GROMACS .gro file of N, CA and C in nm:
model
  390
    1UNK      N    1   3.504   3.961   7.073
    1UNK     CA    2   3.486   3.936   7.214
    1UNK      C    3   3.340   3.955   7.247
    2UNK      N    4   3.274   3.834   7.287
    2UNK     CA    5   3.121   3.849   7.321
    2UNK      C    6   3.077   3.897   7.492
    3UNK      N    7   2.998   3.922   7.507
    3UNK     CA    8   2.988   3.947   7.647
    3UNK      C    9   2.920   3.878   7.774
    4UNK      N   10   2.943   3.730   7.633
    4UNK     CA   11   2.916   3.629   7.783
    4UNK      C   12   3.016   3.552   7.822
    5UNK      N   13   3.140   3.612   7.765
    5UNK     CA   14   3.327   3.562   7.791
    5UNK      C   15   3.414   3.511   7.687
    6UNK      N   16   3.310   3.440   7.531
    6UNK     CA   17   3.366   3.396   7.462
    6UNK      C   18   3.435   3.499   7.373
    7UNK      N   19   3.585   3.454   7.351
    7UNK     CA   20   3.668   3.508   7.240
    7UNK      C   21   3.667   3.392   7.079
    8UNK      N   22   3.646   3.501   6.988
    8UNK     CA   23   3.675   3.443   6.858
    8UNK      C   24   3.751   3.483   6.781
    9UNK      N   25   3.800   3.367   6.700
    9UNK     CA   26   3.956   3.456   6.609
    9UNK      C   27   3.877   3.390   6.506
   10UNK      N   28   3.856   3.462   6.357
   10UNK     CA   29   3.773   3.376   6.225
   10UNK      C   30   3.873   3.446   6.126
   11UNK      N   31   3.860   3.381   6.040
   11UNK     CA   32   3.967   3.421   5.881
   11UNK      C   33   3.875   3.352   5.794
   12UNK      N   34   3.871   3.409   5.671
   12UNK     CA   35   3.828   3.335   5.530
   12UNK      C   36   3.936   3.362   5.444
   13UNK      N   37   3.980   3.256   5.381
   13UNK     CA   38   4.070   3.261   5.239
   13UNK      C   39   3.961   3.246   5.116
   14UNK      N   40   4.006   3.319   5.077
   14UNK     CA   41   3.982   3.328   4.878
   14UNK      C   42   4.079   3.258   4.786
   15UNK      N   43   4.018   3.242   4.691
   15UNK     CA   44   4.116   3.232   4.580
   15UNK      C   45   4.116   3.380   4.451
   16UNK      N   46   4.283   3.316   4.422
   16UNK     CA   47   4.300   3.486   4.354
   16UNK      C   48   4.189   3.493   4.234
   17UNK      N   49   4.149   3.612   4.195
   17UNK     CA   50   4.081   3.646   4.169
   17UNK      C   51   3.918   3.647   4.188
   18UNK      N   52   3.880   3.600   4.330
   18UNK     CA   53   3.742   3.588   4.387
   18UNK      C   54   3.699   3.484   4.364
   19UNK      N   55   3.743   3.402   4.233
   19UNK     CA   56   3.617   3.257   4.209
   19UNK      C   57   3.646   3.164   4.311
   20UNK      N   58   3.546   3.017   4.298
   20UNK     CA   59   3.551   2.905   4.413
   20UNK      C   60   3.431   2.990   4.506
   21UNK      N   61   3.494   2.888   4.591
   21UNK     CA   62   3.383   2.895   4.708
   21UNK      C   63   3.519   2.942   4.812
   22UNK      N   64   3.472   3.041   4.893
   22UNK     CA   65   3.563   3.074   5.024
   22UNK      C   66   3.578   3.011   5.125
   23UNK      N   67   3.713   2.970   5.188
   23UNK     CA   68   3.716   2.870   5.293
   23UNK      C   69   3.778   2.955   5.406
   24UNK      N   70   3.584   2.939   5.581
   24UNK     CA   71   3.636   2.995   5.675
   24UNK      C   72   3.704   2.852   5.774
   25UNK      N   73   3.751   2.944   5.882
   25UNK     CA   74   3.795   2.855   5.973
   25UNK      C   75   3.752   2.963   6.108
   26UNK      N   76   3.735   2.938   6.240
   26UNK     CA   77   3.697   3.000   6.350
   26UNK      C   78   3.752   2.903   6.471
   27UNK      N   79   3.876   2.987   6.557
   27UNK     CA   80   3.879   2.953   6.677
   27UNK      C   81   3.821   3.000   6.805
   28UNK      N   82   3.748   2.934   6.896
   28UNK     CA   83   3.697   2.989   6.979
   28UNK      C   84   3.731   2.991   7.117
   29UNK      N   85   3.736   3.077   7.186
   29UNK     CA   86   3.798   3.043   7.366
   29UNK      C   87   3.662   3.081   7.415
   30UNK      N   88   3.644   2.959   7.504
   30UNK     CA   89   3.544   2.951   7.575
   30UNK      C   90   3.556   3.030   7.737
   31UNK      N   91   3.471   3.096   7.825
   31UNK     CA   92   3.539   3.182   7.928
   31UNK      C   93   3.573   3.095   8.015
   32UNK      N   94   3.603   2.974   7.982
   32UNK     CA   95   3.672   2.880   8.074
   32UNK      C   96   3.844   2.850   8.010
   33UNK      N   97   3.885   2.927   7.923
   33UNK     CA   98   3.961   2.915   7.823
   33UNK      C   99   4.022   2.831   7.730
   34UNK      N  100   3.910   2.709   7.726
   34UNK     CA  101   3.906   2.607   7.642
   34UNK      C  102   3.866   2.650   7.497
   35UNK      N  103   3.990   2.629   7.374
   35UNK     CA  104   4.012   2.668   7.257
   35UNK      C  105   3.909   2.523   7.186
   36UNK      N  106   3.835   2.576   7.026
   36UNK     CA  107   3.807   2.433   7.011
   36UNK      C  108   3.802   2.600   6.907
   37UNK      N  109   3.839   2.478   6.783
   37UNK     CA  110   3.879   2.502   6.630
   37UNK      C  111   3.733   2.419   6.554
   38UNK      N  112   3.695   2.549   6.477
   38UNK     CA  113   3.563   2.476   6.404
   38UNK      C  114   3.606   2.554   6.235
   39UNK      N  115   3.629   2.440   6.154
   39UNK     CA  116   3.594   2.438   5.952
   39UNK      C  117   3.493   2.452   5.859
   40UNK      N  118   3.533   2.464   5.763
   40UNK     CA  119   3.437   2.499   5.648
   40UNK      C  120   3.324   2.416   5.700
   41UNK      N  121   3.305   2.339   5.715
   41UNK     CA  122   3.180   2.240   5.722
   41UNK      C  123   3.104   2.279   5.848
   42UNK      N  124   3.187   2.309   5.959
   42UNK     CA  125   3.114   2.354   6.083
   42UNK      C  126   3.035   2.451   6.108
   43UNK      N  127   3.074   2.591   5.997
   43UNK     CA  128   3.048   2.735   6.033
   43UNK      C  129   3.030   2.770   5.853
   44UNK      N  130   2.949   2.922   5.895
   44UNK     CA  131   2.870   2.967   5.777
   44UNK      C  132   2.986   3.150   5.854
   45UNK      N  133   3.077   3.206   5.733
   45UNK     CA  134   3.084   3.321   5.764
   45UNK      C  135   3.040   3.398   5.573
   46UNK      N  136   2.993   3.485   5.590
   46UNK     CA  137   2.966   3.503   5.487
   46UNK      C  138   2.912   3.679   5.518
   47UNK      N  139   2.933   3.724   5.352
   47UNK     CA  140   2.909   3.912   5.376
   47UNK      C  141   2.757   3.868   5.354
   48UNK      N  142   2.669   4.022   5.414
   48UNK     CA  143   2.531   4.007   5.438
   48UNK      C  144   2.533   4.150   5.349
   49UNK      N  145   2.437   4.184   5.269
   49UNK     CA  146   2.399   4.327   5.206
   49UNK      C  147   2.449   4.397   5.143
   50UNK      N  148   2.484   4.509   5.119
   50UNK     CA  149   2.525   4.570   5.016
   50UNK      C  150   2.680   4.576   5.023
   51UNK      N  151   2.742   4.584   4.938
   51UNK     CA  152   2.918   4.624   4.964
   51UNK      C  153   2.931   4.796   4.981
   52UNK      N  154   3.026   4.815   5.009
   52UNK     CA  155   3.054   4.963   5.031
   52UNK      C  156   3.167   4.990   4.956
   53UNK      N  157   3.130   5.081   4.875
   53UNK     CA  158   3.233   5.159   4.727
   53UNK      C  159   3.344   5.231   4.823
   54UNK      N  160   3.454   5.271   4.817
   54UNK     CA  161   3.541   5.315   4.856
   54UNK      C  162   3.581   5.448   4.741
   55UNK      N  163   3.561   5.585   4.772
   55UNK     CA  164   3.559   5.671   4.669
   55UNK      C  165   3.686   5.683   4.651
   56UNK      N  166   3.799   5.668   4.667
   56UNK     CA  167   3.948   5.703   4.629
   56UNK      C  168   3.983   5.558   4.537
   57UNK      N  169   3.970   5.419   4.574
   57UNK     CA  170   4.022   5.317   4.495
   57UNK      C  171   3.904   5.254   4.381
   58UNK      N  172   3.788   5.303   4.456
   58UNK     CA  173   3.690   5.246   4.359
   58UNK      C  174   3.652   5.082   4.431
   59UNK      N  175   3.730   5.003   4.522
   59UNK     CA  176   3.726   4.873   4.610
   59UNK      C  177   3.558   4.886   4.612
   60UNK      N  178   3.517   4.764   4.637
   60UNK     CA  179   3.398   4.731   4.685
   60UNK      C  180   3.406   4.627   4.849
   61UNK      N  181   3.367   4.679   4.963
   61UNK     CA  182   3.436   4.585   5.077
   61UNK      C  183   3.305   4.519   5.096
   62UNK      N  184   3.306   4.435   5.148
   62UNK     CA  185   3.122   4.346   5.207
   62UNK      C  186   3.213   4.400   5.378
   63UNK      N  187   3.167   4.530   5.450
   63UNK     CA  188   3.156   4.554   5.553
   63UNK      C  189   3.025   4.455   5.661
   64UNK      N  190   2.920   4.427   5.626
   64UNK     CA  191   2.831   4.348   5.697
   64UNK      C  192   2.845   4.205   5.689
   65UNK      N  193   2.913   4.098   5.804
   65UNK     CA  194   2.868   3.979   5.810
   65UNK      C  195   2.808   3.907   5.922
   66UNK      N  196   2.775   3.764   5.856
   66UNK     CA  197   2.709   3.676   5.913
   66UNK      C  198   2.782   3.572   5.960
   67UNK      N  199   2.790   3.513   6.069
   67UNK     CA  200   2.881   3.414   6.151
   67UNK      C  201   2.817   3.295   6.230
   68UNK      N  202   2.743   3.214   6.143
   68UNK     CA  203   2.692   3.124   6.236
   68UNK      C  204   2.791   2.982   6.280
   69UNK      N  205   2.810   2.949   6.401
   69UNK     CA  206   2.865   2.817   6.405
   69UNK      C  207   2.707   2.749   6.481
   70UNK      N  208   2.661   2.636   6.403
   70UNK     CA  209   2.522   2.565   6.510
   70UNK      C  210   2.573   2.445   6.602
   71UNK      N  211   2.688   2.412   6.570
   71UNK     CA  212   2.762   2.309   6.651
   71UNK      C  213   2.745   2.376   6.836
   72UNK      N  214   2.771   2.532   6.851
   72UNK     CA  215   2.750   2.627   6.952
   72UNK      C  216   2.629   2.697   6.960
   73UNK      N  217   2.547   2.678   6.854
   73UNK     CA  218   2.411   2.782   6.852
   73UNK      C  219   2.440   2.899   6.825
   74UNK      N  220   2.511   2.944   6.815
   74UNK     CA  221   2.542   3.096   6.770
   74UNK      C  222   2.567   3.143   6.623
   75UNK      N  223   2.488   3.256   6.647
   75UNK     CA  224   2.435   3.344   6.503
   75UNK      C  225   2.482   3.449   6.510
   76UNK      N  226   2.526   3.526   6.462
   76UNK     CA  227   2.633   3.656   6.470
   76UNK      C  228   2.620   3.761   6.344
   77UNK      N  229   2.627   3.909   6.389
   77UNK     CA  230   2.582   3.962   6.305
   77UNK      C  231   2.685   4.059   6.315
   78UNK      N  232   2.786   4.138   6.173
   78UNK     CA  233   2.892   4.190   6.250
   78UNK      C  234   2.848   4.323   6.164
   79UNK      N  235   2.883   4.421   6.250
   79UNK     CA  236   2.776   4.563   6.159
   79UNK      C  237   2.899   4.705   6.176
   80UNK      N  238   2.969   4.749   6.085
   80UNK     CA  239   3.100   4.823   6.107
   80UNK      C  240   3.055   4.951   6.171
   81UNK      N  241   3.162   5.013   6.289
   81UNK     CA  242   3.109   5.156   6.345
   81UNK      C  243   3.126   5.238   6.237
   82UNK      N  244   3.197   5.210   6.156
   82UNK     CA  245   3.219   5.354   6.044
   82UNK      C  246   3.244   5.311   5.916
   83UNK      N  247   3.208   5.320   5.818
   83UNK     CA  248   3.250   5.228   5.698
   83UNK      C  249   3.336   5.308   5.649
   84UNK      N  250   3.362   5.448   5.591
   84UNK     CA  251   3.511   5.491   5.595
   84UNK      C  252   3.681   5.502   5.662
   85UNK      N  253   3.671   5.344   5.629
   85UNK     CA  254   3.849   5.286   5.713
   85UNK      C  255   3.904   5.262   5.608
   86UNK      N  256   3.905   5.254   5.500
   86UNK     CA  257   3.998   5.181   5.353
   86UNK      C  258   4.091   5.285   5.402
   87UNK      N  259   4.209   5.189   5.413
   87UNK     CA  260   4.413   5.233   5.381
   87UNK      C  261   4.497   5.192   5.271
   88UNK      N  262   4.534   5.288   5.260
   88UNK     CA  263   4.619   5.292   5.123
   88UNK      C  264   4.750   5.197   5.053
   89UNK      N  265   4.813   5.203   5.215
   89UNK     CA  266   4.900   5.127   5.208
   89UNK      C  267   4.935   5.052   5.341
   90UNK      N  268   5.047   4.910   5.289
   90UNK     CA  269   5.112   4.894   5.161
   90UNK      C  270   5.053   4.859   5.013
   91UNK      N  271   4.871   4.802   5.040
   91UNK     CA  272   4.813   4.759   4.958
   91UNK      C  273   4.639   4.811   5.024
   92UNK      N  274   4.553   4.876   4.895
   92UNK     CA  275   4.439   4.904   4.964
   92UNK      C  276   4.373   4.808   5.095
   93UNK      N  277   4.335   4.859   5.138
   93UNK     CA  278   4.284   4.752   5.227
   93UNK      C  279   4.183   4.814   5.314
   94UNK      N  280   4.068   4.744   5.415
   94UNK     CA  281   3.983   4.773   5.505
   94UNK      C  282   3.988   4.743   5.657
   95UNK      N  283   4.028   4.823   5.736
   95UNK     CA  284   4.019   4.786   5.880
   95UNK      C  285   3.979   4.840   5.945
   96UNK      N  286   3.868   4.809   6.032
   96UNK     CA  287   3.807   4.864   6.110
   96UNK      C  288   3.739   4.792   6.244
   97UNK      N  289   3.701   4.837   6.347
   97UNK     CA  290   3.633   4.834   6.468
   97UNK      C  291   3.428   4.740   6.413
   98UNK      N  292   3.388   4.677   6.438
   98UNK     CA  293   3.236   4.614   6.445
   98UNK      C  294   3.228   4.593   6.564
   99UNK      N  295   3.030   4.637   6.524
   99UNK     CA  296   3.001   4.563   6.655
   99UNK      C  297   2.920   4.453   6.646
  100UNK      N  298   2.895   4.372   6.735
  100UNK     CA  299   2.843   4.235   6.709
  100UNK      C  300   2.771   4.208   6.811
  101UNK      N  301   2.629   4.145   6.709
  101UNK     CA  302   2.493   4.138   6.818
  101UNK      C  303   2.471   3.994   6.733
  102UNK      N  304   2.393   3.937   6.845
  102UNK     CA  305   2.322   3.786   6.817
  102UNK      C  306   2.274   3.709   6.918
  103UNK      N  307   2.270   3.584   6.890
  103UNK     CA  308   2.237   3.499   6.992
  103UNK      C  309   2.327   3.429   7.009
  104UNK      N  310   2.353   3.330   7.150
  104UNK     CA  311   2.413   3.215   7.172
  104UNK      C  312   2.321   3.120   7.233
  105UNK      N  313   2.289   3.019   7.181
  105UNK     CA  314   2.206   2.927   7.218
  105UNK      C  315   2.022   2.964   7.271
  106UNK      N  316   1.984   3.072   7.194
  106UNK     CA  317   1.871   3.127   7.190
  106UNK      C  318   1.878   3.249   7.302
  107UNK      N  319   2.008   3.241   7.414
  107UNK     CA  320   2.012   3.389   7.419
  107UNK      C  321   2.129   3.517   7.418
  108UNK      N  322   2.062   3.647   7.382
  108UNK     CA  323   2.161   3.686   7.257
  108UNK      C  324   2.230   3.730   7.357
  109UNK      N  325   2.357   3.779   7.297
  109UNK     CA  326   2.492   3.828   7.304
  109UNK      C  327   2.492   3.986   7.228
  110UNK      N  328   2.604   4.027   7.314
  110UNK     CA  329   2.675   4.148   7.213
  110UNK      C  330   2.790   4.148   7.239
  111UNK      N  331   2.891   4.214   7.153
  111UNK     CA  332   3.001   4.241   7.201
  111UNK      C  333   3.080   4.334   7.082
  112UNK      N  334   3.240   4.327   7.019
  112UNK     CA  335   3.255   4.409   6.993
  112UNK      C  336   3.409   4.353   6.873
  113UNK      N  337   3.466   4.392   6.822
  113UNK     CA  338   3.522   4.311   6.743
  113UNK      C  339   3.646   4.407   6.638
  114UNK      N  340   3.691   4.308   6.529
  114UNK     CA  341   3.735   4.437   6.442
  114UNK      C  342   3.811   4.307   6.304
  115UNK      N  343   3.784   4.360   6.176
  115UNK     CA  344   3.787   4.332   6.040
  115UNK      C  345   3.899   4.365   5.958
  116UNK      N  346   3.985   4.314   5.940
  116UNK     CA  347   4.045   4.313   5.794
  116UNK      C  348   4.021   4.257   5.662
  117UNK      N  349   4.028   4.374   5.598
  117UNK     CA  350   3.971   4.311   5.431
  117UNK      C  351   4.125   4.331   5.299
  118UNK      N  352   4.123   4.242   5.255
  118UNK     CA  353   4.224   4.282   5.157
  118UNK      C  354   4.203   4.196   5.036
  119UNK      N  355   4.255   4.259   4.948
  119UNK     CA  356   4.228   4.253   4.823
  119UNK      C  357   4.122   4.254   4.728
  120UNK      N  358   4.020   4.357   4.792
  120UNK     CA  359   3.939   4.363   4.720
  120UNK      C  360   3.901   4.498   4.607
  121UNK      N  361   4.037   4.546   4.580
  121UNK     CA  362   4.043   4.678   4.450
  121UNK      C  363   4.044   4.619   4.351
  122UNK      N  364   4.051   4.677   4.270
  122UNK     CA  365   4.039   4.684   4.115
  122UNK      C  366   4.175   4.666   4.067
  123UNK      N  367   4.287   4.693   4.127
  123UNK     CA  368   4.425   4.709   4.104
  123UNK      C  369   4.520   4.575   4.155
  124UNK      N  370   4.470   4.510   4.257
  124UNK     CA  371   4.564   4.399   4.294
  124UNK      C  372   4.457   4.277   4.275
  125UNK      N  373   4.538   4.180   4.263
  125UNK     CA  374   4.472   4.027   4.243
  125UNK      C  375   4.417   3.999   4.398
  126UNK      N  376   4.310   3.939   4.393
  126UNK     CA  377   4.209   3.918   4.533
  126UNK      C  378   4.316   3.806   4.590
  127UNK      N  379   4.391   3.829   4.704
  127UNK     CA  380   4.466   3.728   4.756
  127UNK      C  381   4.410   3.733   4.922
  128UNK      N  382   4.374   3.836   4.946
  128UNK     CA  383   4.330   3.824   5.146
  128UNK      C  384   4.204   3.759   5.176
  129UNK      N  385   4.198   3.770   5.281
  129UNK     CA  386   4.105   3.701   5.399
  129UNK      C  387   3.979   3.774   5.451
  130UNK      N  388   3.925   3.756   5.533
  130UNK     CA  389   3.815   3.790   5.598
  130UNK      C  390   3.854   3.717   5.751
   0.00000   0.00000   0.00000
């Protein structure tokens, strides 16, 4: 949720075991509540910097991403309040609260957000999303 009204819903699929290329998709509500659906080709979501080790599973999560759609001008930067969220069950996993700073059309935005990560241990085949 940005704080100039727009809502975004984004997912990335993998393939099992991490290889390929990852395919996002991003819906957006505009604060007029006009939905418009943007694809792989439209938008760049991708982890930015280091991954974060998880000391109980050993997981590596990419907590920091990047969200550009240029079709909208917007550049997005998603930065986690706490990087200790990995849950145990039913399957390791990462969820947590971000916050999110950028621009929209050269001027920026903030707002506030939240991440699920799965499958990224050592123990299950990479099957989740972003």
């Amino acid at each position: 949720q940005l704080d100039d009204g727009m809502d975004l819903f984004c997912m990335q699929t993998r393939r099992r075991g991490g290889g390929g290329t990852p395919i996002p998709t991003c819906l957006t509500i505009a604060p007029d509540g006009t939905p418009r659906l943007f694809q792989r080709r439209d938008l760049t979501l991708a982890p930015i910097g280091a991954r974060w080790r998880a000391p109980g599973t050993g997981a590596e999560y990419p907590l920091h991403w990047r969200l550009a759609i240029p079709q909208l001008g917007l550049e997005l930067q998603l930065t986690p309040l706490l990087e200790a969220q990995e849950l145990l069950q039913p399957q390791p996993s990462w969820s947590g609260a971000v916050i999110v700073t950028g621009d929209r059309g050269g001027q920026p935005v903030t707002g506030a957000g939240f991440i699920d990560l799965t499958g990224y241990d050592a123990f299950v085949i990479e099957t989740g999303g972003a």
